[in-house]
mmCIF file of C-alpha atoms and ligand atoms in Angstrom:
data_model
loop_
_atom_site.group_PDB
_atom_site.id
_atom_site.type_symbol
_atom_site.label_atom_id
_atom_site.label_comp_id
_atom_site.label_asym_id
_atom_site.label_seq_id
_atom_site.Cartn_x
_atom_site.Cartn_y
_atom_site.Cartn_z
ATOM 1 C CA UNK C 29 90.198 87.684 127.362
ATOM 2 C CA UNK C 30 91.205 84.087 126.819
ATOM 3 C CA UNK C 31 93.862 82.199 128.691
ATOM 4 C CA UNK C 32 96.566 82.237 126.090
ATOM 5 C CA UNK C 33 99.509 84.508 125.743
ATOM 6 C CA UNK C 34 99.757 84.669 121.953
ATOM 7 C CA UNK C 35 96.241 86.140 121.748
ATOM 8 C CA UNK C 36 96.984 88.656 124.488
ATOM 9 C CA UNK C 37 100.281 89.555 122.801
ATOM 10 C CA UNK C 38 98.508 90.083 119.494
ATOM 11 C CA UNK C 39 96.003 92.433 121.156
ATOM 12 C CA UNK C 40 98.810 94.361 122.831
ATOM 13 C CA UNK C 41 100.736 94.571 119.551
ATOM 14 C CA UNK C 42 97.678 95.884 117.685
ATOM 15 C CA UNK C 43 97.272 98.569 120.368
ATOM 16 C CA UNK C 44 100.628 99.990 119.290
ATOM 17 C CA UNK C 45 98.968 101.169 116.079
ATOM 18 C CA UNK C 46 98.004 104.856 116.311
ATOM 19 C CA UNK C 47 94.301 105.336 117.022
ATOM 20 C CA UNK C 48 93.691 101.742 118.140
ATOM 21 C CA UNK C 49 92.390 101.285 121.699
ATOM 22 C CA UNK C 50 91.934 98.060 123.620
ATOM 23 C CA UNK C 51 88.390 97.416 122.350
ATOM 24 C CA UNK C 52 89.413 97.946 118.731
ATOM 25 C CA UNK C 53 92.461 95.741 119.198
ATOM 26 C CA UNK C 54 90.324 92.939 120.628
ATOM 27 C CA UNK C 55 87.874 93.186 117.747
ATOM 28 C CA UNK C 56 90.708 93.157 115.234
ATOM 29 C CA UNK C 57 92.353 90.129 116.862
ATOM 30 C CA UNK C 58 89.118 88.138 117.032
ATOM 31 C CA UNK C 59 88.166 89.020 113.491
ATOM 32 C CA UNK C 60 91.562 87.968 112.157
ATOM 33 C CA UNK C 61 91.757 84.727 114.138
ATOM 34 C CA UNK C 62 88.177 83.714 113.446
ATOM 35 C CA UNK C 63 87.580 84.914 109.897
ATOM 36 C CA UNK C 64 90.751 86.069 108.210
ATOM 37 C CA UNK C 65 93.899 84.092 108.923
ATOM 38 C CA UNK C 66 95.193 84.968 105.452
ATOM 39 C CA UNK C 67 95.318 88.668 106.351
ATOM 40 C CA UNK C 68 97.424 87.866 109.418
ATOM 41 C CA UNK C 69 100.106 86.392 107.185
ATOM 42 C CA UNK C 70 99.802 89.170 104.591
ATOM 43 C CA UNK C 71 100.091 91.910 107.214
ATOM 44 C CA UNK C 72 102.990 90.218 109.005
ATOM 45 C CA UNK C 73 104.918 89.955 105.749
ATOM 46 C CA UNK C 74 104.075 93.526 104.693
ATOM 47 C CA UNK C 75 105.323 94.860 108.030
ATOM 48 C CA UNK C 76 108.590 92.949 107.743
ATOM 49 C CA UNK C 77 109.197 93.913 104.129
ATOM 50 C CA UNK C 78 108.436 97.579 104.650
ATOM 51 C CA UNK C 79 110.649 97.656 107.728
ATOM 52 C CA UNK C 80 113.493 96.011 105.837
ATOM 53 C CA UNK C 81 113.185 97.937 102.568
ATOM 54 C CA UNK C 82 111.893 101.434 103.303
ATOM 55 C CA UNK C 83 114.380 104.229 103.863
ATOM 56 C CA UNK C 84 114.506 107.956 103.144
ATOM 57 C CA UNK C 85 115.284 109.534 99.784
ATOM 58 C CA UNK C 86 118.747 111.086 99.952
ATOM 59 C CA UNK C 87 117.488 114.254 98.272
ATOM 60 C CA UNK C 88 113.914 114.949 99.450
ATOM 61 C CA UNK C 89 113.683 112.667 102.524
ATOM 62 C CA UNK C 90 110.419 110.948 101.538
ATOM 63 C CA UNK C 91 110.076 107.193 101.898
ATOM 64 C CA UNK C 92 111.733 105.190 99.151
ATOM 65 C CA UNK C 93 113.315 101.809 98.544
ATOM 66 C CA UNK C 94 116.045 103.240 96.344
ATOM 67 C CA UNK C 95 118.751 105.838 96.938
ATOM 68 C CA UNK C 96 116.517 108.437 95.258
ATOM 69 C CA UNK C 97 112.710 108.465 95.058
ATOM 70 C CA UNK C 98 110.865 108.454 91.720
ATOM 71 C CA UNK C 99 110.168 112.200 91.830
ATOM 72 C CA UNK C 100 113.791 113.103 92.529
ATOM 73 C CA UNK C 101 114.942 110.677 89.807
ATOM 74 C CA UNK C 102 112.590 112.168 87.199
ATOM 75 C CA UNK C 103 114.632 114.491 84.916
ATOM 76 C CA UNK C 104 111.422 116.163 83.684
ATOM 77 C CA UNK C 105 110.745 117.737 87.083
ATOM 78 C CA UNK C 106 111.679 121.416 87.305
ATOM 79 C CA UNK C 107 114.663 121.645 89.645
ATOM 80 C CA UNK C 108 114.305 125.407 90.017
ATOM 81 C CA UNK C 109 111.187 124.998 92.182
ATOM 82 C CA UNK C 110 111.309 123.307 95.584
ATOM 83 C CA UNK C 111 108.068 122.599 97.436
ATOM 84 C CA UNK C 112 108.369 121.977 101.188
ATOM 85 C CA UNK C 113 105.723 119.678 102.713
ATOM 86 C CA UNK C 114 105.323 118.005 106.078
ATOM 87 C CA UNK C 115 104.590 114.420 105.036
ATOM 88 C CA UNK C 116 104.492 112.098 102.011
ATOM 89 C CA UNK C 117 100.669 112.216 102.291
ATOM 90 C CA UNK C 118 100.767 115.999 101.787
ATOM 91 C CA UNK C 119 103.140 115.544 98.847
ATOM 92 C CA UNK C 120 100.757 113.003 97.343
ATOM 93 C CA UNK C 121 97.854 115.445 97.745
ATOM 94 C CA UNK C 122 99.780 118.065 95.769
ATOM 95 C CA UNK C 123 100.810 115.532 93.129
ATOM 96 C CA UNK C 124 97.186 114.552 92.584
ATOM 97 C CA UNK C 125 96.359 118.125 91.536
ATOM 98 C CA UNK C 126 98.826 117.823 88.626
ATOM 99 C CA UNK C 127 99.357 121.584 89.119
ATOM 100 C CA UNK C 128 103.001 121.358 90.175
ATOM 101 C CA UNK C 129 105.974 120.074 88.168
ATOM 102 C CA UNK C 130 108.836 121.093 90.460
ATOM 103 C CA UNK C 131 110.663 119.130 93.126
ATOM 104 C CA UNK C 132 110.010 118.500 96.821
ATOM 105 C CA UNK C 133 111.540 118.513 100.239
ATOM 106 C CA UNK C 134 109.549 116.369 102.677
ATOM 107 C CA UNK C 135 110.139 117.444 106.276
ATOM 108 C CA UNK C 136 108.708 114.181 107.652
ATOM 109 C CA UNK C 137 107.301 116.251 110.506
ATOM 110 C CA UNK C 138 106.971 119.863 111.643
ATOM 111 C CA UNK C 139 108.444 122.157 114.251
ATOM 112 C CA UNK C 140 106.917 121.203 117.588
ATOM 113 C CA UNK C 141 108.864 122.695 120.503
ATOM 114 C CA UNK C 142 106.592 121.046 123.083
ATOM 115 C CA UNK C 143 107.566 117.655 121.658
ATOM 116 C CA UNK C 144 111.241 118.624 121.541
ATOM 117 C CA UNK C 145 111.248 118.922 117.740
ATOM 118 C CA UNK C 146 113.246 122.034 116.859
ATOM 119 C CA UNK C 147 115.030 123.086 113.655
ATOM 120 C CA UNK C 148 117.872 120.651 114.335
ATOM 121 C CA UNK C 149 115.607 117.632 114.958
ATOM 122 C CA UNK C 150 113.611 118.447 111.815
ATOM 123 C CA UNK C 151 116.802 118.583 109.748
ATOM 124 C CA UNK C 152 116.251 122.143 108.508
ATOM 125 C CA UNK C 153 119.996 122.449 107.903
ATOM 126 C CA UNK C 154 119.695 119.930 105.083
ATOM 127 C CA UNK C 155 116.749 121.828 103.622
ATOM 128 C CA UNK C 156 118.685 125.108 103.683
ATOM 129 C CA UNK C 157 121.676 123.416 102.023
ATOM 130 C CA UNK C 158 119.417 121.966 99.350
ATOM 131 C CA UNK C 159 117.619 125.292 98.754
ATOM 132 C CA UNK C 160 120.955 127.097 98.347
ATOM 133 C CA UNK C 161 122.364 124.672 95.766
ATOM 134 C CA UNK C 162 122.309 127.392 93.108
ATOM 135 C CA UNK C 163 119.664 125.590 91.027
ATOM 136 C CA UNK C 164 116.612 126.281 93.212
ATOM 137 C CA UNK C 165 115.063 129.658 92.328
ATOM 138 C CA UNK C 166 111.867 129.474 94.384
ATOM 139 C CA UNK C 167 110.904 127.665 97.565
ATOM 140 C CA UNK C 168 107.166 127.034 97.953
ATOM 141 C CA UNK C 169 106.131 126.509 101.571
ATOM 142 C CA UNK C 170 103.294 123.968 101.611
ATOM 143 C CA UNK C 171 103.275 123.003 105.259
ATOM 144 C CA UNK C 172 99.836 122.563 106.781
ATOM 145 C CA UNK C 173 97.756 125.590 107.749
ATOM 146 C CA UNK C 174 97.748 124.575 111.395
ATOM 147 C CA UNK C 175 99.496 126.511 114.161
ATOM 148 C CA UNK C 176 102.552 124.260 113.990
ATOM 149 C CA UNK C 177 102.580 124.180 110.197
ATOM 150 C CA UNK C 178 102.382 127.983 110.018
ATOM 151 C CA UNK C 179 105.193 128.322 112.563
ATOM 152 C CA UNK C 180 107.300 125.892 110.568
ATOM 153 C CA UNK C 181 106.655 127.847 107.356
ATOM 154 C CA UNK C 182 107.520 131.095 109.144
ATOM 155 C CA UNK C 183 110.867 129.830 110.464
ATOM 156 C CA UNK C 184 111.872 128.324 107.101
ATOM 157 C CA UNK C 185 110.704 131.409 105.181
ATOM 158 C CA UNK C 186 112.675 133.816 107.366
ATOM 159 C CA UNK C 187 115.846 131.751 107.088
ATOM 160 C CA UNK C 188 115.632 131.330 103.302
ATOM 161 C CA UNK C 189 114.742 134.971 102.606
ATOM 162 C CA UNK C 190 117.776 135.939 104.687
ATOM 163 C CA UNK C 191 119.796 133.800 102.258
ATOM 164 C CA UNK C 192 118.334 135.792 99.365
ATOM 165 C CA UNK C 193 115.955 133.119 98.064
ATOM 166 C CA UNK C 194 112.480 133.715 96.662
ATOM 167 C CA UNK C 195 110.019 132.143 99.099
ATOM 168 C CA UNK C 196 106.272 131.712 98.529
ATOM 169 C CA UNK C 197 103.463 130.229 100.576
ATOM 170 C CA UNK C 198 100.419 128.308 99.343
ATOM 171 C CA UNK C 199 97.602 130.833 98.911
ATOM 172 C CA UNK C 200 94.990 131.262 101.603
ATOM 173 C CA UNK C 201 92.527 129.250 99.548
ATOM 174 C CA UNK C 202 93.242 126.387 101.897
ATOM 175 C CA UNK C 203 90.858 126.675 104.856
ATOM 176 C CA UNK C 204 92.678 127.701 108.032
ATOM 177 C CA UNK C 205 93.136 124.972 110.619
ATOM 178 C CA UNK C 206 92.870 122.164 108.103
ATOM 179 C CA UNK C 207 95.373 119.526 107.064
ATOM 180 C CA UNK C 208 96.351 119.255 103.407
ATOM 181 C CA UNK C 209 95.661 115.572 102.924
ATOM 182 C CA UNK C 210 91.976 116.135 103.731
ATOM 183 C CA UNK C 211 91.524 119.149 101.434
ATOM 184 C CA UNK C 212 89.792 118.722 98.066
ATOM 185 C CA UNK C 213 91.996 118.822 94.994
ATOM 186 C CA UNK C 214 90.466 121.963 93.494
ATOM 187 C CA UNK C 215 91.226 124.017 96.581
ATOM 188 C CA UNK C 216 94.827 122.826 96.643
ATOM 189 C CA UNK C 217 95.253 123.518 92.918
ATOM 190 C CA UNK C 218 93.843 127.033 93.376
ATOM 191 C CA UNK C 219 96.115 127.675 96.329
ATOM 192 C CA UNK C 220 99.097 126.572 94.243
ATOM 193 C CA UNK C 221 98.263 129.000 91.433
ATOM 194 C CA UNK C 222 97.670 131.866 93.881
ATOM 195 C CA UNK C 223 100.756 131.241 95.977
ATOM 196 C CA UNK C 224 102.204 134.437 97.387
ATOM 197 C CA UNK B 10 101.668 107.977 98.105
ATOM 198 C CA UNK B 11 105.338 107.320 97.527
ATOM 199 C CA UNK B 12 106.837 105.426 94.635
ATOM 200 C CA UNK B 13 107.616 102.197 96.398
ATOM 201 C CA UNK B 14 105.672 99.012 96.488
ATOM 202 C CA UNK B 15 106.505 97.863 100.028
ATOM 203 C CA UNK B 16 104.915 101.024 101.457
ATOM 204 C CA UNK B 17 101.835 100.628 99.277
ATOM 205 C CA UNK B 18 101.600 96.953 100.226
ATOM 206 C CA UNK B 19 101.831 97.838 103.906
ATOM 207 C CA UNK B 20 98.992 100.352 103.531
ATOM 208 C CA UNK B 21 96.862 97.784 101.691
ATOM 209 C CA UNK B 22 97.609 95.146 104.326
ATOM 210 C CA UNK B 23 96.635 97.504 107.154
ATOM 211 C CA UNK B 24 93.348 98.205 105.360
ATOM 212 C CA UNK B 25 92.449 94.536 105.854
ATOM 213 C CA UNK B 26 92.028 95.245 109.563
ATOM 214 C CA UNK B 27 88.350 95.776 110.455
ATOM 215 C CA UNK B 28 87.480 99.461 110.834
ATOM 216 C CA UNK B 29 90.627 100.745 109.105
ATOM 217 C CA UNK B 30 90.091 102.873 105.993
ATOM 218 C CA UNK B 31 92.680 104.158 103.574
ATOM 219 C CA UNK B 32 93.414 107.362 105.523
ATOM 220 C CA UNK B 33 93.878 105.463 108.781
ATOM 221 C CA UNK B 34 96.069 102.892 107.039
ATOM 222 C CA UNK B 35 98.272 105.646 105.595
ATOM 223 C CA UNK B 36 98.634 107.310 108.989
ATOM 224 C CA UNK B 37 99.480 103.983 110.609
ATOM 225 C CA UNK B 38 102.079 103.147 107.971
ATOM 226 C CA UNK B 39 103.759 106.574 108.170
ATOM 227 C CA UNK B 40 103.757 106.555 111.947
ATOM 228 C CA UNK B 41 105.319 103.093 112.080
ATOM 229 C CA UNK B 42 107.950 103.761 109.416
ATOM 230 C CA UNK B 43 108.899 107.187 110.726
ATOM 231 C CA UNK B 44 108.604 106.792 114.497
ATOM 232 C CA UNK B 45 108.093 103.200 115.543
ATOM 233 C CA UNK B 46 110.015 100.567 113.616
ATOM 234 C CA UNK B 47 110.124 98.414 116.749
ATOM 235 C CA UNK B 48 106.343 98.038 116.735
ATOM 236 C CA UNK B 49 106.461 96.824 113.131
ATOM 237 C CA UNK B 50 108.615 93.903 114.202
ATOM 238 C CA UNK B 51 106.571 93.253 117.366
ATOM 239 C CA UNK B 52 103.277 93.243 115.455
ATOM 240 C CA UNK B 53 104.627 91.061 112.644
ATOM 241 C CA UNK B 54 105.832 88.489 115.150
ATOM 242 C CA UNK B 55 102.613 88.622 117.192
ATOM 243 C CA UNK B 56 100.548 88.020 114.047
ATOM 244 C CA UNK B 57 102.662 85.051 113.026
ATOM 245 C CA UNK B 58 102.691 83.494 116.503
ATOM 246 C CA UNK B 59 98.960 83.920 117.059
ATOM 247 C CA UNK B 60 98.246 82.479 113.614
ATOM 248 C CA UNK B 61 100.485 79.492 114.276
ATOM 249 C CA UNK B 62 99.453 78.810 117.867
ATOM 250 C CA UNK B 63 95.808 79.798 118.324
ATOM 251 C CA UNK B 64 93.108 77.202 117.790
ATOM 252 C CA UNK B 65 89.718 76.479 119.308
ATOM 253 C CA UNK B 66 89.089 74.726 122.617
ATOM 254 C CA UNK B 67 87.748 71.245 121.890
ATOM 255 C CA UNK B 68 85.039 71.682 124.529
ATOM 256 C CA UNK B 69 83.865 75.324 124.528
ATOM 257 C CA UNK B 70 85.280 76.567 121.183
ATOM 258 C CA UNK B 71 86.990 79.680 122.568
ATOM 259 C CA UNK B 72 90.505 80.542 121.441
ATOM 260 C CA UNK B 73 93.228 78.531 123.137
ATOM 261 C CA UNK B 74 96.737 77.290 122.502
ATOM 262 C CA UNK B 75 96.076 73.946 124.211
ATOM 263 C CA UNK B 76 93.585 71.177 123.551
ATOM 264 C CA UNK B 77 91.361 72.619 126.279
ATOM 265 C CA UNK B 78 91.158 76.220 127.485
ATOM 266 C CA UNK B 79 91.899 77.214 131.083
ATOM 267 C CA UNK B 80 88.205 77.451 132.013
ATOM 268 C CA UNK B 81 87.390 74.021 130.630
ATOM 269 C CA UNK B 82 90.483 72.561 132.308
ATOM 270 C CA UNK B 83 89.564 74.004 135.723
ATOM 271 C CA UNK B 84 88.002 71.205 137.857
ATOM 272 C CA UNK B 85 86.504 73.809 140.236
ATOM 273 C CA UNK B 86 84.103 75.075 137.580
ATOM 274 C CA UNK B 87 80.532 73.769 137.968
ATOM 275 C CA UNK B 88 79.919 71.444 135.018
ATOM 276 C CA UNK B 89 76.143 71.415 135.614
ATOM 277 C CA UNK B 90 75.816 74.989 134.329
ATOM 278 C CA UNK B 91 76.611 75.884 130.727
ATOM 279 C CA UNK B 92 76.645 79.539 129.683
ATOM 280 C CA UNK B 93 76.318 80.235 125.937
ATOM 281 C CA UNK B 94 77.999 83.438 124.690
ATOM 282 C CA UNK B 95 78.740 84.828 121.248
ATOM 283 C CA UNK B 96 82.421 85.723 121.614
ATOM 284 C CA UNK B 97 85.420 85.374 123.937
ATOM 285 C CA UNK B 98 84.997 89.102 124.706
ATOM 286 C CA UNK B 99 81.485 88.430 126.013
ATOM 287 C CA UNK B 100 82.795 85.489 128.045
ATOM 288 C CA UNK B 101 85.489 87.750 129.510
ATOM 289 C CA UNK B 102 82.853 90.331 130.458
ATOM 290 C CA UNK B 103 80.921 87.681 132.405
ATOM 291 C CA UNK B 104 84.097 86.356 134.034
ATOM 292 C CA UNK B 105 84.948 89.855 135.275
ATOM 293 C CA UNK B 106 81.703 89.935 137.293
ATOM 294 C CA UNK B 107 82.873 86.892 139.307
ATOM 295 C CA UNK B 108 79.145 86.049 139.556
ATOM 296 C CA UNK B 109 79.325 82.814 137.554
ATOM 297 C CA UNK B 110 81.270 79.646 138.344
ATOM 298 C CA UNK B 111 79.898 77.323 135.675
ATOM 299 C CA UNK B 112 81.232 76.434 132.243
ATOM 300 C CA UNK B 113 80.873 78.029 128.806
ATOM 301 C CA UNK B 114 80.096 77.376 125.204
ATOM 302 C CA UNK B 115 81.428 80.135 122.955
ATOM 303 C CA UNK B 116 79.519 80.308 119.667
ATOM 304 C CA UNK B 117 82.248 82.421 118.013
ATOM 305 C CA UNK B 118 79.460 84.219 116.176
ATOM 306 C CA UNK B 119 75.677 84.377 116.010
ATOM 307 C CA UNK B 120 72.893 83.303 113.698
ATOM 308 C CA UNK B 121 72.882 85.707 110.766
ATOM 309 C CA UNK B 122 70.834 84.362 107.849
ATOM 310 C CA UNK B 123 71.628 87.365 105.650
ATOM 311 C CA UNK B 124 75.331 86.499 105.969
ATOM 312 C CA UNK B 125 74.664 82.832 105.337
ATOM 313 C CA UNK B 126 75.307 81.846 108.962
ATOM 314 C CA UNK B 127 72.649 79.344 109.967
ATOM 315 C CA UNK B 128 72.546 76.713 112.733
ATOM 316 C CA UNK B 129 74.891 74.450 110.800
ATOM 317 C CA UNK B 130 77.501 77.145 110.124
ATOM 318 C CA UNK B 131 77.390 78.190 113.777
ATOM 319 C CA UNK B 132 77.950 74.596 114.914
ATOM 320 C CA UNK B 133 74.808 74.411 117.025
ATOM 321 C CA UNK B 134 74.879 70.617 116.688
ATOM 322 C CA UNK B 135 77.994 70.524 118.833
ATOM 323 C CA UNK B 136 76.355 72.776 121.410
ATOM 324 C CA UNK B 137 73.288 70.519 121.586
ATOM 325 C CA UNK B 138 75.499 67.454 121.961
ATOM 326 C CA UNK B 139 77.453 69.150 124.740
ATOM 327 C CA UNK B 140 74.288 70.335 126.532
ATOM 328 C CA UNK B 141 72.848 66.812 126.447
ATOM 329 C CA UNK B 142 75.907 65.131 127.940
ATOM 330 C CA UNK B 143 73.946 64.195 131.085
ATOM 331 C CA UNK B 144 76.046 66.485 133.320
ATOM 332 C CA UNK B 145 74.658 69.845 132.228
ATOM 333 C CA UNK B 146 71.519 70.717 134.219
ATOM 334 C CA UNK B 147 70.975 74.311 133.105
ATOM 335 C CA UNK B 148 71.885 76.214 129.961
ATOM 336 C CA UNK B 149 72.176 79.994 130.439
ATOM 337 C CA UNK B 150 71.706 81.918 127.202
ATOM 338 C CA UNK B 151 73.980 84.967 127.335
ATOM 339 C CA UNK B 152 73.999 85.997 123.697
ATOM 340 C CA UNK B 153 73.810 89.732 123.088
ATOM 341 C CA UNK B 154 70.531 91.583 123.402
ATOM 342 C CA UNK B 155 70.610 92.611 119.771
ATOM 343 C CA UNK B 156 68.152 91.367 117.160
ATOM 344 C CA UNK B 157 70.558 88.652 115.981
ATOM 345 C CA UNK B 158 71.592 87.710 119.516
ATOM 346 C CA UNK B 159 67.951 87.389 120.585
ATOM 347 C CA UNK B 160 67.158 85.263 117.542
ATOM 348 C CA UNK B 161 70.144 83.050 118.307
ATOM 349 C CA UNK B 162 68.994 82.646 121.928
ATOM 350 C CA UNK B 163 65.464 81.847 120.770
ATOM 351 C CA UNK B 164 66.580 79.107 118.359
ATOM 352 C CA UNK B 165 68.922 77.516 120.898
ATOM 353 C CA UNK B 166 66.351 77.781 123.702
ATOM 354 C CA UNK B 167 63.597 76.136 121.670
ATOM 355 C CA UNK B 168 65.854 73.271 120.641
ATOM 356 C CA UNK B 169 67.185 72.605 124.135
ATOM 357 C CA UNK B 170 63.797 72.848 125.854
ATOM 358 C CA UNK B 171 62.533 70.321 123.307
ATOM 359 C CA UNK B 172 65.308 68.047 124.589
ATOM 360 C CA UNK B 173 64.023 68.500 128.153
ATOM 361 C CA UNK B 174 66.779 70.809 129.393
ATOM 362 C CA UNK B 175 66.353 73.750 131.755
ATOM 363 C CA UNK B 176 67.119 76.887 129.760
ATOM 364 C CA UNK B 177 67.428 80.399 131.200
ATOM 365 C CA UNK B 178 68.180 83.780 129.674
ATOM 366 C CA UNK B 179 70.150 86.663 131.203
ATOM 367 C CA UNK B 180 67.636 88.949 132.924
ATOM 368 C CA UNK B 181 66.361 92.068 131.212
ATOM 369 C CA UNK B 182 68.679 94.152 133.344
ATOM 370 C CA UNK B 183 70.916 94.399 130.321
ATOM 371 C CA UNK B 184 69.761 97.368 128.231
ATOM 372 C CA UNK B 185 68.087 96.239 125.017
ATOM 373 C CA UNK B 186 70.107 96.767 121.857
ATOM 374 C CA UNK B 187 73.431 96.775 123.665
ATOM 375 C CA UNK B 188 76.400 94.431 123.395
ATOM 376 C CA UNK B 189 77.635 92.644 126.495
ATOM 377 C CA UNK B 190 81.252 93.648 126.295
ATOM 378 C CA UNK B 191 80.299 97.320 126.641
ATOM 379 C CA UNK B 192 77.921 96.832 129.582
ATOM 380 C CA UNK B 193 79.036 97.740 133.116
ATOM 381 C CA UNK B 194 79.838 94.855 135.436
ATOM 382 C CA UNK B 195 77.073 95.584 137.950
ATOM 383 C CA UNK B 196 74.388 95.346 135.292
ATOM 384 C CA UNK B 197 75.762 92.048 134.022
ATOM 385 C CA UNK B 198 76.015 90.661 137.558
ATOM 386 C CA UNK B 199 72.423 91.678 138.301
ATOM 387 C CA UNK B 200 71.205 90.126 135.075
ATOM 388 C CA UNK B 201 72.963 86.901 135.999
ATOM 389 C CA UNK B 202 71.271 86.735 139.408
ATOM 390 C CA UNK B 203 67.848 87.537 137.904
ATOM 391 C CA UNK B 204 68.141 85.160 134.984
ATOM 392 C CA UNK B 205 64.772 83.740 133.967
HETATM 393 ZN ZN1 ZN P 9 113.222 112.204 96.678
HETATM 394 ZN ZN1 ZN P 10 87.182 75.674 126.662
#
């Protein structure tokens, strides 16, 4: 592109972002260098701070800067309900409906045998321990309605029912094959009410 | 999304990248935090180094870490030919054809009156000064074949012909409406040979 290594290294570093190919990375690098030096410094600092400060909530596993996340620290949340989601984005989608006042367990992924992600890698043992704490009365499976999300819900549901827990699944109001974070709020709210 | 400011700040910082919306920024942030902490550090450092080290070549205006870029420093390049391009990416596309051995002037943009970018903002005065240095015999206009690129070529061509210089334009082999960096090498090479 040009003859200088710091430009080439910036392009290569931008390509590490998911969904960014070489053409996009070049455009990003040129735009930043030519028109938006301030954003280079802002983004560099944000990356370093997030890397240094973000860890996982000890209780629900979502991202947090503290030992416990805000939801887990909130005494007004109903501890008898535990909603299992794949990602913080899915959790946020459910929170935006304001239709759920229980607690969460964020898998931070899903079962994906082809990628080597089994029950152990996904930390299902910790979920089962949490669900069997004697306080949780109902586990709501809100994994995505994709093949992998359904398989994940199936495995968790079977294991928790075997432990005598009440397990429900978001109702079929959510269109099959879709991912929660892209579903409109009304559909998610309806699926929460109609959970089975 | 989650309750912590460093995650939200990372998402907002990623949104400053051209072409990245809020959903993409969220996916990038989650992917980095969950699966690729190393890339966070690599990208932060690359941003800081490029910001600190990259400046513009004193002669052709492309990005460089030195006073002069490699092309301008190369004594084997023919100083009697000056090729005018919009961006370093366009320059790189021409270099890949190996059909041109002259020098360059990189506009780092194009005339765009609606965005407030006129001849002064684009630094055309420096181009005219360079083209009239007594060494340059031919100026090859290789701006993109878009409406703005054509207008830019027209303005530069008129001004340089008025100063008695020989001005050519890449041949019409390049499909109208397209941008150079996406054109196949053979087409660019042919357009160079057939320049008019
Ligand atoms: Zn938590
Ligand atoms: Zn140069």
